[in-house]
XYZ file of C-alpha atoms in Angstrom:
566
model
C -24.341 25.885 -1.871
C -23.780 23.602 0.928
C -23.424 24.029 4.661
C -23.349 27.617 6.318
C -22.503 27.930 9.619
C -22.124 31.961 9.735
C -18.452 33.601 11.137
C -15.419 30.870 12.410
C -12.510 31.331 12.769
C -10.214 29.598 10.145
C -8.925 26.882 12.037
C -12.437 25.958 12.852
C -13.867 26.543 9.123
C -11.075 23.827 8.627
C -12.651 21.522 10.986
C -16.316 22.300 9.865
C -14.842 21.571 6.466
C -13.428 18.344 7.003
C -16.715 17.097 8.696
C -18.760 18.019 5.232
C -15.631 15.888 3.649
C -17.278 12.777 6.196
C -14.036 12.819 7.604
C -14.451 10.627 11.319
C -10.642 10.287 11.953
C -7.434 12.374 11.868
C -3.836 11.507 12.560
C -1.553 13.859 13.437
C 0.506 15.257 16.323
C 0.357 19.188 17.838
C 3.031 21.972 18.022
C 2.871 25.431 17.863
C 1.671 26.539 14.500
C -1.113 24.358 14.166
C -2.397 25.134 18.085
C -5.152 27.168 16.988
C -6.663 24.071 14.844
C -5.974 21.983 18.215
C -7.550 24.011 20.054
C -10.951 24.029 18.399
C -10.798 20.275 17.824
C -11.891 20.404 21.834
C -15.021 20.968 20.579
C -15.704 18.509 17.649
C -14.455 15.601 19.890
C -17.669 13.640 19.703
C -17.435 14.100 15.509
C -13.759 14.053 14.453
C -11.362 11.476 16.278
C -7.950 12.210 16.610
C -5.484 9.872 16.742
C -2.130 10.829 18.561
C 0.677 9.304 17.190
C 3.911 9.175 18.509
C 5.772 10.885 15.442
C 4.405 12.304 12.027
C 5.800 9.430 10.102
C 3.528 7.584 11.966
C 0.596 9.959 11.353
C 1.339 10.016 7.873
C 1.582 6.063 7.142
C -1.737 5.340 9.558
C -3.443 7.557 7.584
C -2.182 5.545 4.453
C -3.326 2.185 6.356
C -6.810 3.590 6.880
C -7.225 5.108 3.313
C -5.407 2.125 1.673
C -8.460 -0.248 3.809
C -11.464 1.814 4.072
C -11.366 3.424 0.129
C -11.620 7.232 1.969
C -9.250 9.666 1.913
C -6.418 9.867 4.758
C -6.009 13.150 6.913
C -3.131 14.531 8.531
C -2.034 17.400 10.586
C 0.875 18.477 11.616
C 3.076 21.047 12.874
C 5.288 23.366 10.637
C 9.062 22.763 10.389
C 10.327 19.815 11.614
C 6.624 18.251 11.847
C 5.622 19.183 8.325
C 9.353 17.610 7.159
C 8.839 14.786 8.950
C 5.764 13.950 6.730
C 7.787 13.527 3.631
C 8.581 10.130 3.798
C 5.070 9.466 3.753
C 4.058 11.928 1.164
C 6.392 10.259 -1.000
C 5.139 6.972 -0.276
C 1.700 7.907 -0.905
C 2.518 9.415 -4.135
C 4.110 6.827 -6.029
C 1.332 4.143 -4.498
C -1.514 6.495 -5.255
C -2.921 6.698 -2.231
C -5.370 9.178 -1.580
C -4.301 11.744 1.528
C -4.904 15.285 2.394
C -2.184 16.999 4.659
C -2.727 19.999 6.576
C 0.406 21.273 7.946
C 0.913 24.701 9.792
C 3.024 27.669 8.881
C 4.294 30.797 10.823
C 1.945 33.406 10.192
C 2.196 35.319 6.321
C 4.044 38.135 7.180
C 6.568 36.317 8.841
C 7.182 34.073 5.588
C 11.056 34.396 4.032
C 12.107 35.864 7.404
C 13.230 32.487 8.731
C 10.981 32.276 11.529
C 10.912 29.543 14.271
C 10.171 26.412 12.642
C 9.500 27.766 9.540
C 10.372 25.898 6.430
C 8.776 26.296 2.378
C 7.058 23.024 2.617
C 5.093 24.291 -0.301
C 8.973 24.001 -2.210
C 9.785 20.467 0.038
C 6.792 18.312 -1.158
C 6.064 19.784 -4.369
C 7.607 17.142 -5.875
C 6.488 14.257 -4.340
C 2.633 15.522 -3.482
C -0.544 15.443 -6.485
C -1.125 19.222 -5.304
C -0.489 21.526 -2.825
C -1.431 25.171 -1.942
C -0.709 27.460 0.919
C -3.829 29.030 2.900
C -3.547 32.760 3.275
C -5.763 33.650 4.887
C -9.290 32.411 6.653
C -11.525 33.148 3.763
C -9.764 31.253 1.204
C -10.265 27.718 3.547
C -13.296 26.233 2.649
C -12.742 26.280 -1.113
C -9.118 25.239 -0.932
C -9.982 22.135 1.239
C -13.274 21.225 -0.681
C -10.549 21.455 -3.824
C -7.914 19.240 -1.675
C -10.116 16.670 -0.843
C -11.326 16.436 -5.265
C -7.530 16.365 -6.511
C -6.485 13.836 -3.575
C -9.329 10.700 -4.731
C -10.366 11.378 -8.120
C -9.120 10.084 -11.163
C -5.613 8.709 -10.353
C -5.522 9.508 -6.969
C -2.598 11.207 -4.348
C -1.285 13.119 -1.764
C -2.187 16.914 -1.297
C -0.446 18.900 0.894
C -2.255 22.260 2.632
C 0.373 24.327 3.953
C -1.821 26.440 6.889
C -0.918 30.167 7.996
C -1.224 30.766 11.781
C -3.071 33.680 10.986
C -5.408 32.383 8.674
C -6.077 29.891 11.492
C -6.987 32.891 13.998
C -8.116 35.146 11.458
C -12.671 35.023 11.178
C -14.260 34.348 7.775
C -18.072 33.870 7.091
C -18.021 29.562 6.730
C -20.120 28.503 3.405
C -18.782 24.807 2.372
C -19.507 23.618 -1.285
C -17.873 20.218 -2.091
C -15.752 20.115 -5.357
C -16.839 18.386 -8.445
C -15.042 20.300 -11.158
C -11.758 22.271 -11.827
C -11.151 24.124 -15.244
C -7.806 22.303 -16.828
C -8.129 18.894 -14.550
C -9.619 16.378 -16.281
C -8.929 13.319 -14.106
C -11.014 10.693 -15.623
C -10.538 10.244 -19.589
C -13.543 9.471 -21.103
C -13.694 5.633 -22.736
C -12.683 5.934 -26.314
C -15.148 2.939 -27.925
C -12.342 2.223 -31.047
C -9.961 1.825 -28.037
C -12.158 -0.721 -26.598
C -13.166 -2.408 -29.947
C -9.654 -2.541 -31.129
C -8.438 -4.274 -27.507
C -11.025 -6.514 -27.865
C -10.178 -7.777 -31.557
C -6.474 -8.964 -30.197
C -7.759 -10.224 -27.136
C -10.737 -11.971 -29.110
C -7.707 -13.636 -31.077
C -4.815 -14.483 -28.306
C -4.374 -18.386 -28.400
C -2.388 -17.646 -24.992
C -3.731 -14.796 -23.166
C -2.373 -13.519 -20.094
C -3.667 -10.533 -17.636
C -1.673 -8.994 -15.387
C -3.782 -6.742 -12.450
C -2.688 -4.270 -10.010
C -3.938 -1.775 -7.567
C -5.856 0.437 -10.221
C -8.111 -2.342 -10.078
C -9.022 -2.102 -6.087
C -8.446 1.887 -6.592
C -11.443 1.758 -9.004
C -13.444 -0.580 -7.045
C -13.873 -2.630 -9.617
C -12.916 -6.065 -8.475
C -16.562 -7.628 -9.987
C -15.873 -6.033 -13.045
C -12.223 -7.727 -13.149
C -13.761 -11.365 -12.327
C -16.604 -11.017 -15.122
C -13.833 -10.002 -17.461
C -11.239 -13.023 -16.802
C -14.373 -15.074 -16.669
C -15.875 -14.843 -19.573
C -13.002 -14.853 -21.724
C -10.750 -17.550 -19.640
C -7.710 -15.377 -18.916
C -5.404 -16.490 -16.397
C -3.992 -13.624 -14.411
C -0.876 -12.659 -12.290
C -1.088 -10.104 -9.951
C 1.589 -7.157 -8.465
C 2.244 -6.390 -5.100
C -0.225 -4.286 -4.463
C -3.116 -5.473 -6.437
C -2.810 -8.981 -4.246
C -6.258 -8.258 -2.793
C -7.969 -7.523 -6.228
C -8.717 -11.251 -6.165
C -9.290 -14.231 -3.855
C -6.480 -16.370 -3.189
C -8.376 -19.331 -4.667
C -9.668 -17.906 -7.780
C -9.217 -20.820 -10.520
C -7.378 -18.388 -12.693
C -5.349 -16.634 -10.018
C -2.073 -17.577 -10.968
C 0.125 -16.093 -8.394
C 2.312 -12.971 -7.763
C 4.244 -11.173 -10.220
C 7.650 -10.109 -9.865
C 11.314 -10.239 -8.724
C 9.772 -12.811 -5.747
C 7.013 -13.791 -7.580
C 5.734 -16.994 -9.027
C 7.572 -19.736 -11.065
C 4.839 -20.138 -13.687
C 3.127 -16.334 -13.643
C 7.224 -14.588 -14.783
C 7.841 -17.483 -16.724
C 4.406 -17.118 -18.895
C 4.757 -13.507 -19.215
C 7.692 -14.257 -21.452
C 5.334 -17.034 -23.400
C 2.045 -15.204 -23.505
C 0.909 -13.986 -27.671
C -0.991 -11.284 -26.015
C 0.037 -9.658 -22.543
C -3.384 -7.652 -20.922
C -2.090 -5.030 -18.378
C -5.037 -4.037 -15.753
C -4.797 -0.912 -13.704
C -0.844 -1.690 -13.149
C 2.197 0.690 -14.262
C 4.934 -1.973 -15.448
C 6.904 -1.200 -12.310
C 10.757 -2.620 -12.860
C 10.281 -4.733 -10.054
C 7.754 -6.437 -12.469
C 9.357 -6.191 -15.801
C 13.226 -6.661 -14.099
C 14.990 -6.080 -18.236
C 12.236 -4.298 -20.150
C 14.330 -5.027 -23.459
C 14.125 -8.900 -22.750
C 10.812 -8.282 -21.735
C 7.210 -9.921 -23.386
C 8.543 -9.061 -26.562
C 6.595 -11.863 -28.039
C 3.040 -10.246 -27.051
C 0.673 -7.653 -28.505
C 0.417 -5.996 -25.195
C -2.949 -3.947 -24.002
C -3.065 -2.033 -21.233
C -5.741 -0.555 -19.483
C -5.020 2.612 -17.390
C -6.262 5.875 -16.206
C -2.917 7.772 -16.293
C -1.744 8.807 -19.948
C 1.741 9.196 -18.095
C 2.210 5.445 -17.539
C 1.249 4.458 -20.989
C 4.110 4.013 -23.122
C 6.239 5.114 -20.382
C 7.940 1.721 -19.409
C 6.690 -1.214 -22.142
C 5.201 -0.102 -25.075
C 1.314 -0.500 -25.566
C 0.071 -1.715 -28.499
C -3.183 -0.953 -27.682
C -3.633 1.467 -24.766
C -7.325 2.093 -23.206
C -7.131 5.242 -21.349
C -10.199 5.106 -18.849
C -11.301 4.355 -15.353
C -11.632 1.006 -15.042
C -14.772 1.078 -13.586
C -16.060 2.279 -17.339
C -13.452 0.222 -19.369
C -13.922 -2.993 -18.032
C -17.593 -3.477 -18.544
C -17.165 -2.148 -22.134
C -14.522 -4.775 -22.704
C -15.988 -7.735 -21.358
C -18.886 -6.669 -23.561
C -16.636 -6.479 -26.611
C -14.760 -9.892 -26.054
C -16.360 -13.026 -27.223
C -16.755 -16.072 -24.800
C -13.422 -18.435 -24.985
C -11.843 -21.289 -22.777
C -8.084 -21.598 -22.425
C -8.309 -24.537 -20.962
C -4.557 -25.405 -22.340
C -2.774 -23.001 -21.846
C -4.035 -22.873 -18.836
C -3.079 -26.179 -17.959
C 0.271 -24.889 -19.468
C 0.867 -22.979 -16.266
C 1.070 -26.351 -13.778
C 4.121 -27.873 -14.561
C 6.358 -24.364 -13.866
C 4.031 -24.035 -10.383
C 4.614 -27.703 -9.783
C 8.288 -27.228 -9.957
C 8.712 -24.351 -7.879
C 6.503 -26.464 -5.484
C 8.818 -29.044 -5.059
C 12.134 -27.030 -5.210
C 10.709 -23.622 -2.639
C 7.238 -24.017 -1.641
C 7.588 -27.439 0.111
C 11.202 -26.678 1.968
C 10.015 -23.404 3.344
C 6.540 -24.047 4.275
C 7.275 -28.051 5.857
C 11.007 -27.929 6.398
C 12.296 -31.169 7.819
C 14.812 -29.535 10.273
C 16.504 -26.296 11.587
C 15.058 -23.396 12.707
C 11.263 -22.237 12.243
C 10.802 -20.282 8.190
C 9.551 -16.828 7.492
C 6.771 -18.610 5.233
C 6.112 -21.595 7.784
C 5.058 -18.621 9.831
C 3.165 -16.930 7.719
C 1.447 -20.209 6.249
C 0.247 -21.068 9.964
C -0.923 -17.657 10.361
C -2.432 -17.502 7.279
C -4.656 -20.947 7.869
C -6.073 -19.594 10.860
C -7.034 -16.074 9.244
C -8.789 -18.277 7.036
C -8.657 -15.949 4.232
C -10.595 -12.870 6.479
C -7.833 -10.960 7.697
C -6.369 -8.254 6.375
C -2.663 -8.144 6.027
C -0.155 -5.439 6.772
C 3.953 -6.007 6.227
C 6.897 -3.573 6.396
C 9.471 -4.169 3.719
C 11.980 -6.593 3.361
C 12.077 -10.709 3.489
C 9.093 -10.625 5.582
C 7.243 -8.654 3.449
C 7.893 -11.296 0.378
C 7.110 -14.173 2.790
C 3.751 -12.524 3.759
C 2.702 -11.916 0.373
C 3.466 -15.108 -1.327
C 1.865 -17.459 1.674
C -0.586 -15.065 3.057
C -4.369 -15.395 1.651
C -6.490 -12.853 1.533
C -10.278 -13.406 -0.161
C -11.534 -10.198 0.770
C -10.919 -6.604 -1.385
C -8.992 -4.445 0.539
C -7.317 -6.770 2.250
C -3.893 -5.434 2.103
C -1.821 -2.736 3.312
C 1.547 -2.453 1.828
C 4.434 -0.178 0.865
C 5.231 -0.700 -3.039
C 7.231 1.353 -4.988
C 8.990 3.150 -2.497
C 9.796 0.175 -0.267
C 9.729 2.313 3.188
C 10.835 0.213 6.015
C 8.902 1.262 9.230
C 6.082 1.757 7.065
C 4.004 -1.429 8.841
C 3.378 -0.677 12.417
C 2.021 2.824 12.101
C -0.157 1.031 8.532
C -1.332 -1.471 10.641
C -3.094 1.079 13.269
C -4.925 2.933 10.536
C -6.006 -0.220 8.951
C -7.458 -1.334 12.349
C -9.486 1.746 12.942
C -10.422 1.666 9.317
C -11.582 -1.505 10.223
C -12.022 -2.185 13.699
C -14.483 -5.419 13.756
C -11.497 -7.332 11.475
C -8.313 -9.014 12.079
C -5.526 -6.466 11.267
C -2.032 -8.714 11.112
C 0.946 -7.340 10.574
C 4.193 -8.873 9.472
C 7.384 -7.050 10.262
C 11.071 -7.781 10.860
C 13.372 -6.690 13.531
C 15.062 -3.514 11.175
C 11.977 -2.354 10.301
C 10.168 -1.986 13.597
C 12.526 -0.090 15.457
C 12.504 2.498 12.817
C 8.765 3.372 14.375
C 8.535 1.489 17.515
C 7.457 4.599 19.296
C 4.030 3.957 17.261
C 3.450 0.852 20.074
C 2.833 3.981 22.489
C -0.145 4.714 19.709
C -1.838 1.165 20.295
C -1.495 1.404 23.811
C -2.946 5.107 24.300
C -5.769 4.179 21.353
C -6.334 0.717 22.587
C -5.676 -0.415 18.669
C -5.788 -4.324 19.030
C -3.639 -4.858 16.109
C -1.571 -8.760 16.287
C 1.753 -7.937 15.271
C 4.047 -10.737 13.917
C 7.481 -10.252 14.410
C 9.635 -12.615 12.045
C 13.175 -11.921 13.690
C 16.325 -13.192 12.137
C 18.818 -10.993 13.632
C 19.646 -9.137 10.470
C 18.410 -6.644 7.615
C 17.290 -9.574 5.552
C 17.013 -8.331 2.366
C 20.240 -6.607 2.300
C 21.717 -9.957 3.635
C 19.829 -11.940 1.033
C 21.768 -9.543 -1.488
C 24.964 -9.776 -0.114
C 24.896 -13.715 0.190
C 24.157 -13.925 -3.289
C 25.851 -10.911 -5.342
C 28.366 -9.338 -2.727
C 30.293 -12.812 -1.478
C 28.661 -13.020 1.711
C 30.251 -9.708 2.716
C 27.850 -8.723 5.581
C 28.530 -4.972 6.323
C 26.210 -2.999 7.937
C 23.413 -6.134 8.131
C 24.061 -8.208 11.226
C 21.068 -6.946 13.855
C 21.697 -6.449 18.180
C 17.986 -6.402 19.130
C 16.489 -5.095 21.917
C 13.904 -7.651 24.301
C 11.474 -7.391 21.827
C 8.768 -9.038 24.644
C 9.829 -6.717 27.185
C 9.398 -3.534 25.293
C 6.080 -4.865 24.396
C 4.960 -5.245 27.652
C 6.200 -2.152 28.680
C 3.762 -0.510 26.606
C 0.604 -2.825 28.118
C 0.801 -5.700 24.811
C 0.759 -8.970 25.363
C 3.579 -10.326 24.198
C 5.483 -13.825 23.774
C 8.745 -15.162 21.788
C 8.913 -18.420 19.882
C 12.160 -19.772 18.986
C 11.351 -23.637 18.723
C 9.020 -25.510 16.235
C 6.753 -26.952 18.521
C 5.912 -24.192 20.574
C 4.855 -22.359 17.069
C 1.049 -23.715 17.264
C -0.008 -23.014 20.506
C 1.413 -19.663 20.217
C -0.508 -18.632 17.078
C -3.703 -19.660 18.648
C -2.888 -17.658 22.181
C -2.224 -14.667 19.923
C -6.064 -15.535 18.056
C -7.695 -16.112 21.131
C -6.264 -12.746 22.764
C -8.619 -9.833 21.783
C -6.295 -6.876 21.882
C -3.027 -6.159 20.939
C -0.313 -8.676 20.962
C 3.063 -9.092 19.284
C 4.424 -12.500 18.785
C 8.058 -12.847 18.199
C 9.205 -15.842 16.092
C 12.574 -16.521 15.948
C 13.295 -17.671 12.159
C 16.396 -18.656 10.585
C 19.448 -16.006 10.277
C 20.755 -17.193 6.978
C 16.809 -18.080 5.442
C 16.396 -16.662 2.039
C 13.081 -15.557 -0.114
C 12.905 -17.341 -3.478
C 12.247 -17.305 -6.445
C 14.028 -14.320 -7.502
C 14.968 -12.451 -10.555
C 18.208 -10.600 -10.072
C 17.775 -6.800 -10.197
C 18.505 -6.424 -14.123
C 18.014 -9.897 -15.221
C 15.539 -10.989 -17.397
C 12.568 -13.064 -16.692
C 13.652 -15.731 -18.129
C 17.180 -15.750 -15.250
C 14.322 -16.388 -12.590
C 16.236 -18.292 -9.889
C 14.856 -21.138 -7.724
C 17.813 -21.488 -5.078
């Protein structure tokens, strides 16, 4: 039946609960409706760390940072009202990334509910839609079971963000603490079991594709079944483009990694999605940041797709032959199925597109000739010295494209990134969970001057923490992305995008981080390795070009095939 620790109060069953859970780290920040948990956390000090951040947005993203890099599940607590709303931006996040969190947020006591207490709001209503679960605790007896439950939904099968919406007097209130973890709810079936005619009748079309083309995502790393993934592309020589978020899935220098997918993806990989006979989806959801015009889109392939969510087959791009599973099961089945095959020409098929783009982007932003420093000479220089080890955390915007197109990463769960919902200020308060996910690696993040300042205060986090995360600030004095679209579709009408910044250094250093500013070529270098040699925190500003743009790029809408070099 699990642990029994006799009568605790419910606020401390909570804490008791979380510690059978292996739970080492929380995020959150106190107020008055969750006091009661605070106060007994006094006394688990030496087993649960708790990391003050300097708003719940913050709490809520580092705890997506440390699930997204250690494969556990994120916990967060927070205040009711305005601290339990200020989660939802995270929550959301979360959701449509599938990242794996469990919220506890406090609530005025239950007989005060519907009498519009202080600082009471129906968070069970507010993040309904945008949470895997949620349920409010009554009262102290019902905790154990309902976080045991909280903690199943959140990681298995496709995995989310659960919300527990606390009463202050179930927190007070005693109840006789027996904890049984969760295996098994009546109705929830989160893992389909493999269907074998599924995986004989995927491996018959793949068995027969002259041109063959996988396409991986985060399912893959969700799973954690990046071996499987290599001993399938292996055997049957499939050359592979990867999404945002499944960039860490595989090393950088795999012989059939082709590159990323995507509106500022890779010449060759959008290009030969559109000339593939048979189009191999892996753990991915054929986001329309991928597909851009799903009419115009692969509708040469037989298209397979391997997933663990019945919603997302069918639901974007038609699957010819779905294999509902966890790919942990599928995979190994499949490679079993498929015979042994080279490809060797159409792999070889794929050069001349990434030779082009080469020449036309890769060369002029990595080794330009003139002007000011690039957003991917940066990265590139970073990059070489991470050697592949690191792992890499970006906000959203240009920055964010740079990173992931000249960043290498080798290792899995490498990457901490905000996908589908694009949520700038996402990548400071990432990049401190990721550290204490993983404190004995590099943490880097990548950010740009909009998107820090929407959680700055998090720099208050690493200084009271001591997080030594090496922030890279790639300033060019506007929202970049915005700008980007506004050069190109809006006549260079910049409303709204031009940037005054703050002394970037200055505010570092007010908060104890060593800091320094770049704005010239040859200064670039030494500055890099002063921010490697430095063991703690440090933010380096480089000044990059105002008016630099990310390319390729498929215009939102476009097809594939309208893939633009310049």
């Amino acid at each position: 039946m699990g642990a029994s620790m006799g009568k605790v109060t419910g606020g401390e069953a909570l804490l008791l609960s979380l510690i059978e859970e292996n739970v080492d780290t929380i995020f959150g920040y106190p107020g008055g409706t969750i006091m009661p948990v605070y106060d007994k956390m006094y006394y688990y000090a030496d087993r649960l760390r708790h990391i003050l951040t300097r708003h719940e947005q913050g709490a809520v993203h580092a705890a997506q940072g440390y699930a997204r890099v250690s494969g556990k599940t994120g916990v967060v607590v927070a205040t009711s009202g305005p601290g339990a709303t200020n989660l939802t931006t995270g929550l959301a996040d979360a959701m449509v990334d599938s990242t794996p969190l469990v919220c506890i947020v406090g609530q005025v006591g239950a007989p005060m509910l519907g009498t519009d207490a202080f600082q009471e709001t129906d968070f069970i209503g507010i993040s309904m839609p945008i949470t895997k679960w949620n349920y409010q605790i009554t009262c102290a007896e019902e905790v154990p079971q309902i976080i045991a439950k909280a903690f199943y939904i959140a990681r298995s099968g496709r995995p989310g963000p659960v919300v527990v919406d606390f009463t202050k007097n179930a927190q007070v209130g005693d109840c006789d603490f027996r904890y049984q973890k969760c295996s098994f709810i009546r109705s929830y079936v989160p893992t389909p079991q493999v269907n074998g005619e599924e995986i004989a009748a995927a491996a018959a079309v793949i068995n027969g594709a002259k041109k063959p083309f996988a396409l991986v995502g985060q399912g893959v790393e969700l799973a954690n079944a990046e071996k499987e993934l290599a001993a399938f592309l292996e055997k049957a020589d499939i050359p592979f483009g990867w999404t945002l978020l499944g960039k860490s899935v595989a090393p950088a220098d795999h012989p059939l990694n082709m590159g990323m997918l995507g509106m500022h993806g890779g010449y060759a990989p959008n290009k030969k999605t559109n000339e593939c006979d048979v189009l191999i989806a892996i753990g991915m959801r054929f986001d329309d940041r991928i597909t851009s015009k799903t009419s115009a889109y692969a509708r040469q392939a037989k298209v397979v797709q391997l997933e663990i969510d019945k919603a997302e087959i069918n639901k974007n791009i038609k699957a010819d032959f779905p294999v509902l599973a966890n790919l942990k099961e599928s995979l190994p089945l499949l490679t079993q199925a498929v015979a042994e095959a080279k490809h060797a020409e159409w792999i070889s098929s794929f050069r001349p597109y990434a030779e082009e783009e080469h020449a036309r982007v890769i060369t002029p932003q990595l080794h330009p000739s003139e002007g000011a420093i690039t957003m991917g000479e940066a990265v590139s220089q970073i990059s070489k010295r991470a050697n592949g080890t690191a792992i890499l955390v970006t906000d959203v915007g240009q920055q964010q494209m740079a990173a992931a197109r000249y960043f290498e990463v080798k290792q899995p769960r490498s990457i901490a990134i905000s996908g589908g919902l694009g949520t700038m200020g996402f990548g400071l308060p990432a990049a401190i969970g990721a550290k204490v996910a993983a404190p004995h690696r590099e943490v880097i993040l990548f950010v740009g001057d909009g998107g820090i300042q929407m959680t700055i205060q998090e720099l208050g986090t690493i200084m009271q923490d001591g997080v030594g995360v090496k922030i890279v600030l790639l300033n060019n004095r506007f929202l970049g992305m915005v700008r980007q679209w506004q050069e190109l579709f809006y006549d260079r009408r910049y409303v709204a995008t031009p940037m005054l910044n703050p002394d970037f250094v200055k505010l570092a250093e007010a908060y104890g981080i060593r800091s320094r500013r770049v704005a010239e070529r040859a200064a670039l270098a030494d500055a890099i390795s002063d921010m490697f040699a430095h063991r703690g925190a440090y933010l380096l500003e480089v000044v990059v070009a105002a008016e630099g743009n990310i390319f390729p790029m498929v215009p939102a809408g476009a097809s594939l095939e309208d893939i633009r070099l310049e």
